[in-house]
């Protein structure tokens, strides 16, 4: 829960921050795929789960945090 809260704070801070490109305002958002290390898997398996969650976040409309259950 704590990791998801931190990711959500990062996501909302980026969304709320005004960015300018050559004087024109640009909206920036991020999608985050979050997985917690279970102590038994390889780093490759961990990153694979996080990557899967990232693509799920993008597929569900972007600008969100998706984590393992």
Short mmCIF file of the N, C-alpha and C atoms (twelve columns), coordinates in Angstrom:
data_MODEL
# 
_entry.id   MODEL 
# 
loop_
_atom_site.group_PDB 
_atom_site.id 
_atom_site.type_symbol 
_atom_site.label_atom_id 
_atom_site.label_alt_id 
_atom_site.label_comp_id 
_atom_site.label_asym_id 
_atom_site.label_seq_id 
_atom_site.Cartn_x 
_atom_site.Cartn_y 
_atom_site.Cartn_z 
_atom_site.pdbx_PDB_model_num 
ATOM 1   N N  . UNK A 1  0.822  -1.191  0.000   1 
ATOM 2   C CA . UNK A 1  0.000  0.000   0.000   1 
ATOM 3   C C  . UNK A 1  0.872  1.264   0.000   1 
ATOM 4   N N  . UNK A 2  1.944  1.243   0.805   1 
ATOM 5   C CA . UNK A 2  2.803  2.422   0.889   1 
ATOM 6   C C  . UNK A 2  3.428  2.739   -0.470  1 
ATOM 7   N N  . UNK A 3  3.937  1.716   -1.145  1 
ATOM 8   C CA . UNK A 3  4.566  1.928   -2.452  1 
ATOM 9   C C  . UNK A 3  3.566  2.484   -3.447  1 
ATOM 10  N N  . UNK A 4  2.340  1.980   -3.421  1 
ATOM 11  C CA . UNK A 4  1.317  2.495   -4.330  1 
ATOM 12  C C  . UNK A 4  0.988  3.948   -3.999  1 
ATOM 13  N N  . UNK A 5  0.919  4.284   -2.709  1 
ATOM 14  C CA . UNK A 5  0.661  5.676   -2.317  1 
ATOM 15  C C  . UNK A 5  1.760  6.604   -2.823  1 
ATOM 16  N N  . UNK A 6  3.012  6.174   -2.716  1 
ATOM 17  C CA . UNK A 6  4.135  6.991   -3.204  1 
ATOM 18  C C  . UNK A 6  4.034  7.177   -4.718  1 
ATOM 19  N N  . UNK A 7  3.761  6.094   -5.436  1 
ATOM 20  C CA . UNK A 7  3.617  6.186   -6.897  1 
ATOM 21  C C  . UNK A 7  2.460  7.098   -7.279  1 
ATOM 22  N N  . UNK A 8  1.378  7.023   -6.539  1 
ATOM 23  C CA . UNK A 8  0.219  7.872   -6.817  1 
ATOM 24  C C  . UNK A 8  0.553  9.345   -6.579  1 
ATOM 25  N N  . UNK A 9  1.324  9.638   -5.550  1 
ATOM 26  C CA . UNK A 9  1.743  11.020  -5.293  1 
ATOM 27  C C  . UNK A 9  2.639  11.525  -6.415  1 
ATOM 28  N N  . UNK A 10 3.535  10.690  -6.898  1 
ATOM 29  C CA . UNK A 10 4.392  11.063  -8.030  1 
ATOM 30  C C  . UNK A 10 3.537  11.332  -9.256  1 
ATOM 31  N N  . UNK A 11 2.586  10.436  -9.526  1 
ATOM 32  C CA . UNK A 11 1.719  10.584  -10.698 1 
ATOM 33  C C  . UNK A 11 0.927  11.884  -10.648 1 
ATOM 34  N N  . UNK A 12 0.310  12.181  -9.494  1 
ATOM 35  C CA . UNK A 12 -0.503 13.395  -9.394  1 
ATOM 36  C C  . UNK A 12 0.357  14.661  -9.428  1 
ATOM 37  N N  . UNK A 13 1.583  14.593  -8.884  1 
ATOM 38  C CA . UNK A 13 2.475  15.754  -8.932  1 
ATOM 39  C C  . UNK A 13 2.884  16.073  -10.364 1 
ATOM 40  N N  . UNK A 14 3.182  15.048  -11.140 1 
ATOM 41  C CA . UNK A 14 3.541  15.269  -12.548 1 
ATOM 42  C C  . UNK A 14 2.348  15.817  -13.316 1 
ATOM 43  N N  . UNK A 15 1.175  15.258  -13.068 1 
ATOM 44  C CA . UNK A 15 -0.037 15.723  -13.758 1 
ATOM 45  C C  . UNK A 15 -0.336 17.190  -13.425 1 
ATOM 46  N N  . UNK A 16 -0.057 17.610  -12.187 1 
ATOM 47  C CA . UNK A 16 -0.375 18.969  -11.747 1 
ATOM 48  C C  . UNK A 16 0.706  19.994  -12.089 1 
ATOM 49  N N  . UNK A 17 1.868  19.543  -12.518 1 
ATOM 50  C CA . UNK A 17 2.974  20.451  -12.807 1 
ATOM 51  C C  . UNK A 17 2.849  21.025  -14.206 1 
ATOM 52  N N  . UNK A 18 2.811  22.358  -14.320 1 
ATOM 53  C CA . UNK A 18 2.733  22.959  -15.656 1 
ATOM 54  C C  . UNK A 18 4.078  22.851  -16.381 1 
ATOM 55  N N  . UNK A 19 4.043  22.377  -17.588 1 
ATOM 56  C CA . UNK A 19 5.231  22.274  -18.432 1 
ATOM 57  C C  . UNK A 19 5.033  23.164  -19.646 1 
ATOM 58  N N  . UNK A 20 6.108  23.763  -20.105 1 
ATOM 59  C CA . UNK A 20 6.047  24.613  -21.292 1 
ATOM 60  C C  . UNK A 20 7.078  24.151  -22.309 1 
ATOM 61  N N  . UNK A 21 6.635  24.048  -23.553 1 
ATOM 62  C CA . UNK A 21 7.514  23.742  -24.670 1 
ATOM 63  C C  . UNK A 21 7.455  24.938  -25.619 1 
ATOM 64  N N  . UNK A 22 8.525  25.664  -25.682 1 
ATOM 65  C CA . UNK A 22 8.596  26.855  -26.545 1 
ATOM 66  C C  . UNK A 22 7.466  27.823  -26.230 1 
ATOM 67  N N  . UNK A 23 7.134  27.948  -24.939 1 
ATOM 68  C CA . UNK A 23 6.104  28.895  -24.522 1 
ATOM 69  C C  . UNK A 23 4.696  28.356  -24.549 1 
ATOM 70  N N  . UNK A 24 4.504  27.149  -25.088 1 
ATOM 71  C CA . UNK A 24 3.173  26.562  -25.145 1 
ATOM 72  C C  . UNK A 24 3.009  25.543  -24.018 1 
ATOM 73  N N  . UNK A 25 1.874  25.615  -23.305 1 
ATOM 74  C CA . UNK A 25 1.660  24.644  -22.232 1 
ATOM 75  C C  . UNK A 25 1.455  23.230  -22.785 1 
ATOM 76  N N  . UNK A 26 2.048  22.257  -22.099 1 
ATOM 77  C CA . UNK A 26 1.956  20.858  -22.504 1 
ATOM 78  C C  . UNK A 26 1.509  20.046  -21.290 1 
ATOM 79  N N  . UNK A 27 0.504  19.203  -21.478 1 
ATOM 80  C CA . UNK A 27 0.052  18.321  -20.406 1 
ATOM 81  C C  . UNK A 27 0.921  17.066  -20.391 1 
ATOM 82  N N  . UNK A 28 1.417  16.725  -19.215 1 
ATOM 83  C CA . UNK A 28 2.243  15.539  -19.047 1 
ATOM 84  C C  . UNK A 28 1.557  14.621  -18.037 1 
ATOM 85  N N  . UNK A 29 1.463  13.349  -18.367 1 
ATOM 86  C CA . UNK A 29 0.962  12.344  -17.426 1 
ATOM 87  C C  . UNK A 29 1.888  11.133  -17.492 1 
ATOM 88  N N  . UNK A 30 1.783  10.269  -16.482 1 
ATOM 89  C CA . UNK A 30 2.571  9.042   -16.490 1 
ATOM 90  C C  . UNK A 30 1.692  7.867   -16.101 1 
ATOM 91  N N  . UNK A 31 2.088  6.721   -16.575 1 
ATOM 92  C CA . UNK A 31 1.506  5.453   -16.151 1 
ATOM 93  C C  . UNK A 31 2.609  4.687   -15.440 1 
ATOM 94  N N  . UNK A 32 2.244  4.010   -14.356 1 
ATOM 95  C CA . UNK A 32 3.227  3.280   -13.568 1 
ATOM 96  C C  . UNK A 32 2.756  1.840   -13.368 1 
ATOM 97  N N  . UNK A 33 3.649  0.905   -13.633 1 
ATOM 98  C CA . UNK A 33 3.412  -0.498  -13.321 1 
ATOM 99  C C  . UNK A 33 4.233  -0.859  -12.103 1 
ATOM 100 N N  . UNK A 34 3.575  -1.281  -11.042 1 
ATOM 101 C CA . UNK A 34 4.231  -1.528  -9.767  1 
ATOM 102 C C  . UNK A 34 4.153  -2.999  -9.407  1 
ATOM 103 N N  . UNK A 35 5.284  -3.564  -9.043  1 
ATOM 104 C CA . UNK A 35 5.351  -4.937  -8.530  1 
ATOM 105 C C  . UNK A 35 6.294  -4.951  -7.346  1 
ATOM 106 N N  . UNK A 36 5.926  -5.713  -6.338  1 
ATOM 107 C CA . UNK A 36 6.759  -5.835  -5.146  1 
ATOM 108 C C  . UNK A 36 7.500  -7.154  -5.180  1 
ATOM 109 N N  . UNK A 37 8.771  -7.110  -4.824  1 
ATOM 110 C CA . UNK A 37 9.619  -8.291  -4.818  1 
ATOM 111 C C  . UNK A 37 9.140  -9.246  -3.737  1 
ATOM 112 N N  . UNK A 38 8.894  -10.501 -4.108  1 
ATOM 113 C CA . UNK A 38 8.385  -11.475 -3.142  1 
ATOM 114 C C  . UNK A 38 9.492  -12.300 -2.482  1 
ATOM 115 N N  . UNK A 39 10.751 -12.051 -2.838  1 
ATOM 116 C CA . UNK A 39 11.872 -12.739 -2.220  1 
ATOM 117 C C  . UNK A 39 12.199 -14.085 -2.831  1 
ATOM 118 N N  . UNK A 40 11.369 -14.563 -3.746  1 
ATOM 119 C CA . UNK A 40 11.562 -15.887 -4.335  1 
ATOM 120 C C  . UNK A 40 11.845 -15.837 -5.826  1 
ATOM 121 N N  . UNK A 41 11.495 -14.758 -6.454  1 
ATOM 122 C CA . UNK A 41 11.597 -14.681 -7.906  1 
ATOM 123 C C  . UNK A 41 12.914 -14.039 -8.337  1 
ATOM 124 N N  . UNK A 42 13.234 -14.209 -9.598  1 
ATOM 125 C CA . UNK A 42 14.410 -13.542 -10.152 1 
ATOM 126 C C  . UNK A 42 14.061 -12.079 -10.429 1 
ATOM 127 N N  . UNK A 43 15.096 -11.279 -10.613 1 
ATOM 128 C CA . UNK A 43 14.859 -9.880  -10.962 1 
ATOM 129 C C  . UNK A 43 14.154 -9.769  -12.305 1 
ATOM 130 N N  . UNK A 44 14.458 -10.683 -13.209 1 
ATOM 131 C CA . UNK A 44 13.798 -10.674 -14.517 1 
ATOM 132 C C  . UNK A 44 12.302 -10.902 -14.365 1 
ATOM 133 N N  . UNK A 45 11.918 -11.817 -13.485 1 
ATOM 134 C CA . UNK A 45 10.491 -12.078 -13.253 1 
ATOM 135 C C  . UNK A 45 9.802  -10.864 -12.620 1 
ATOM 136 N N  . UNK A 46 10.494 -10.221 -11.694 1 
ATOM 137 C CA . UNK A 46 9.954  -9.017  -11.067 1 
ATOM 138 C C  . UNK A 46 9.715  -7.928  -12.100 1 
ATOM 139 N N  . UNK A 47 10.727 -7.662  -12.927 1 
ATOM 140 C CA . UNK A 47 10.596 -6.625  -13.953 1 
ATOM 141 C C  . UNK A 47 9.540  -6.992  -14.984 1 
ATOM 142 N N  . UNK A 48 9.403  -8.265  -15.281 1 
ATOM 143 C CA . UNK A 48 8.379  -8.711  -16.221 1 
ATOM 144 C C  . UNK A 48 6.979  -8.408  -15.681 1 
ATOM 145 N N  . UNK A 49 6.760  -8.669  -14.400 1 
ATOM 146 C CA . UNK A 49 5.458  -8.359  -13.797 1 
ATOM 147 C C  . UNK A 49 5.201  -6.858  -13.777 1 
ATOM 148 N N  . UNK A 50 6.221  -6.076  -13.453 1 
ATOM 149 C CA . UNK A 50 6.063  -4.622  -13.454 1 
ATOM 150 C C  . UNK A 50 5.759  -4.116  -14.861 1 
ATOM 151 N N  . UNK A 51 6.420  -4.669  -15.855 1 
ATOM 152 C CA . UNK A 51 6.181  -4.288  -17.245 1 
ATOM 153 C C  . UNK A 51 4.754  -4.636  -17.668 1 
ATOM 154 N N  . UNK A 52 4.286  -5.812  -17.270 1 
ATOM 155 C CA . UNK A 52 2.909  -6.211  -17.566 1 
ATOM 156 C C  . UNK A 52 1.920  -5.224  -16.942 1 
ATOM 157 N N  . UNK A 53 2.186  -4.817  -15.712 1 
ATOM 158 C CA . UNK A 53 1.315  -3.858  -15.045 1 
ATOM 159 C C  . UNK A 53 1.354  -2.488  -15.711 1 
ATOM 160 N N  . UNK A 54 2.524  -2.093  -16.198 1 
ATOM 161 C CA . UNK A 54 2.637  -0.825  -16.919 1 
ATOM 162 C C  . UNK A 54 1.770  -0.839  -18.171 1 
ATOM 163 N N  . UNK A 55 1.850  -1.915  -18.949 1 
ATOM 164 C CA . UNK A 55 1.044  -1.978  -20.170 1 
ATOM 165 C C  . UNK A 55 -0.442 -2.071  -19.859 1 
ATOM 166 N N  . UNK A 56 -0.801 -2.663  -18.737 1 
ATOM 167 C CA . UNK A 56 -2.199 -2.683  -18.315 1 
ATOM 168 C C  . UNK A 56 -2.655 -1.269  -17.958 1 
ATOM 169 N N  . UNK A 57 -1.794 -0.507  -17.278 1 
ATOM 170 C CA . UNK A 57 -2.119 0.880   -16.942 1 
ATOM 171 C C  . UNK A 57 -2.332 1.706   -18.203 1 
ATOM 172 N N  . UNK A 58 -1.470 1.520   -19.179 1 
ATOM 173 C CA . UNK A 58 -1.618 2.243   -20.446 1 
ATOM 174 C C  . UNK A 58 -2.889 1.814   -21.176 1 
ATOM 175 N N  . UNK A 59 -3.173 0.521   -21.155 1 
ATOM 176 C CA . UNK A 59 -4.352 0.001   -21.841 1 
ATOM 177 C C  . UNK A 59 -5.659 0.390   -21.186 1 
ATOM 178 N N  . UNK A 60 -5.609 0.711   -19.903 1 
ATOM 179 C CA . UNK A 60 -6.820 1.094   -19.165 1 
ATOM 180 C C  . UNK A 60 -7.045 2.596   -19.165 1 
ATOM 181 N N  . UNK A 61 -6.383 3.311   -20.055 1 
ATOM 182 C CA . UNK A 61 -6.638 4.739   -20.187 1 
ATOM 183 C C  . UNK A 61 -5.489 5.638   -19.805 1 
ATOM 184 N N  . UNK A 62 -4.363 5.065   -19.431 1 
ATOM 185 C CA . UNK A 62 -3.165 5.831   -19.084 1 
ATOM 186 C C  . UNK A 62 -3.359 6.667   -17.824 1 
ATOM 187 N N  . UNK A 63 -2.286 7.328   -17.401 1 
ATOM 188 C CA . UNK A 63 -2.303 8.218   -16.241 1 
ATOM 189 C C  . UNK A 63 -2.851 7.522   -15.004 1 
ATOM 190 N N  . UNK A 64 -2.275 6.351   -14.701 1 
ATOM 191 C CA . UNK A 64 -2.710 5.590   -13.530 1 
ATOM 192 C C  . UNK A 64 -1.596 4.683   -13.035 1 
ATOM 193 N N  . UNK A 65 -1.786 4.168   -11.832 1 
ATOM 194 C CA . UNK A 65 -0.858 3.235   -11.217 1 
ATOM 195 C C  . UNK A 65 -1.557 1.888   -11.134 1 
ATOM 196 N N  . UNK A 66 -0.909 0.848   -11.653 1 
ATOM 197 C CA . UNK A 66 -1.433 -0.514  -11.551 1 
ATOM 198 C C  . UNK A 66 -0.386 -1.343  -10.812 1 
ATOM 199 N N  . UNK A 67 -0.838 -2.089  -9.818  1 
ATOM 200 C CA . UNK A 67 0.074  -2.939  -9.042  1 
ATOM 201 C C  . UNK A 67 -0.457 -4.359  -8.999  1 
ATOM 202 N N  . UNK A 68 0.440  -5.256  -8.611  1 
ATOM 203 C CA . UNK A 68 0.030  -6.645  -8.397  1 
ATOM 204 C C  . UNK A 68 -0.964 -6.702  -7.245  1 
ATOM 205 N N  . UNK A 69 -1.809 -7.690  -7.267  1 
ATOM 206 C CA . UNK A 69 -2.749 -7.886  -6.150  1 
ATOM 207 C C  . UNK A 69 -2.125 -8.713  -5.066  1 
# 
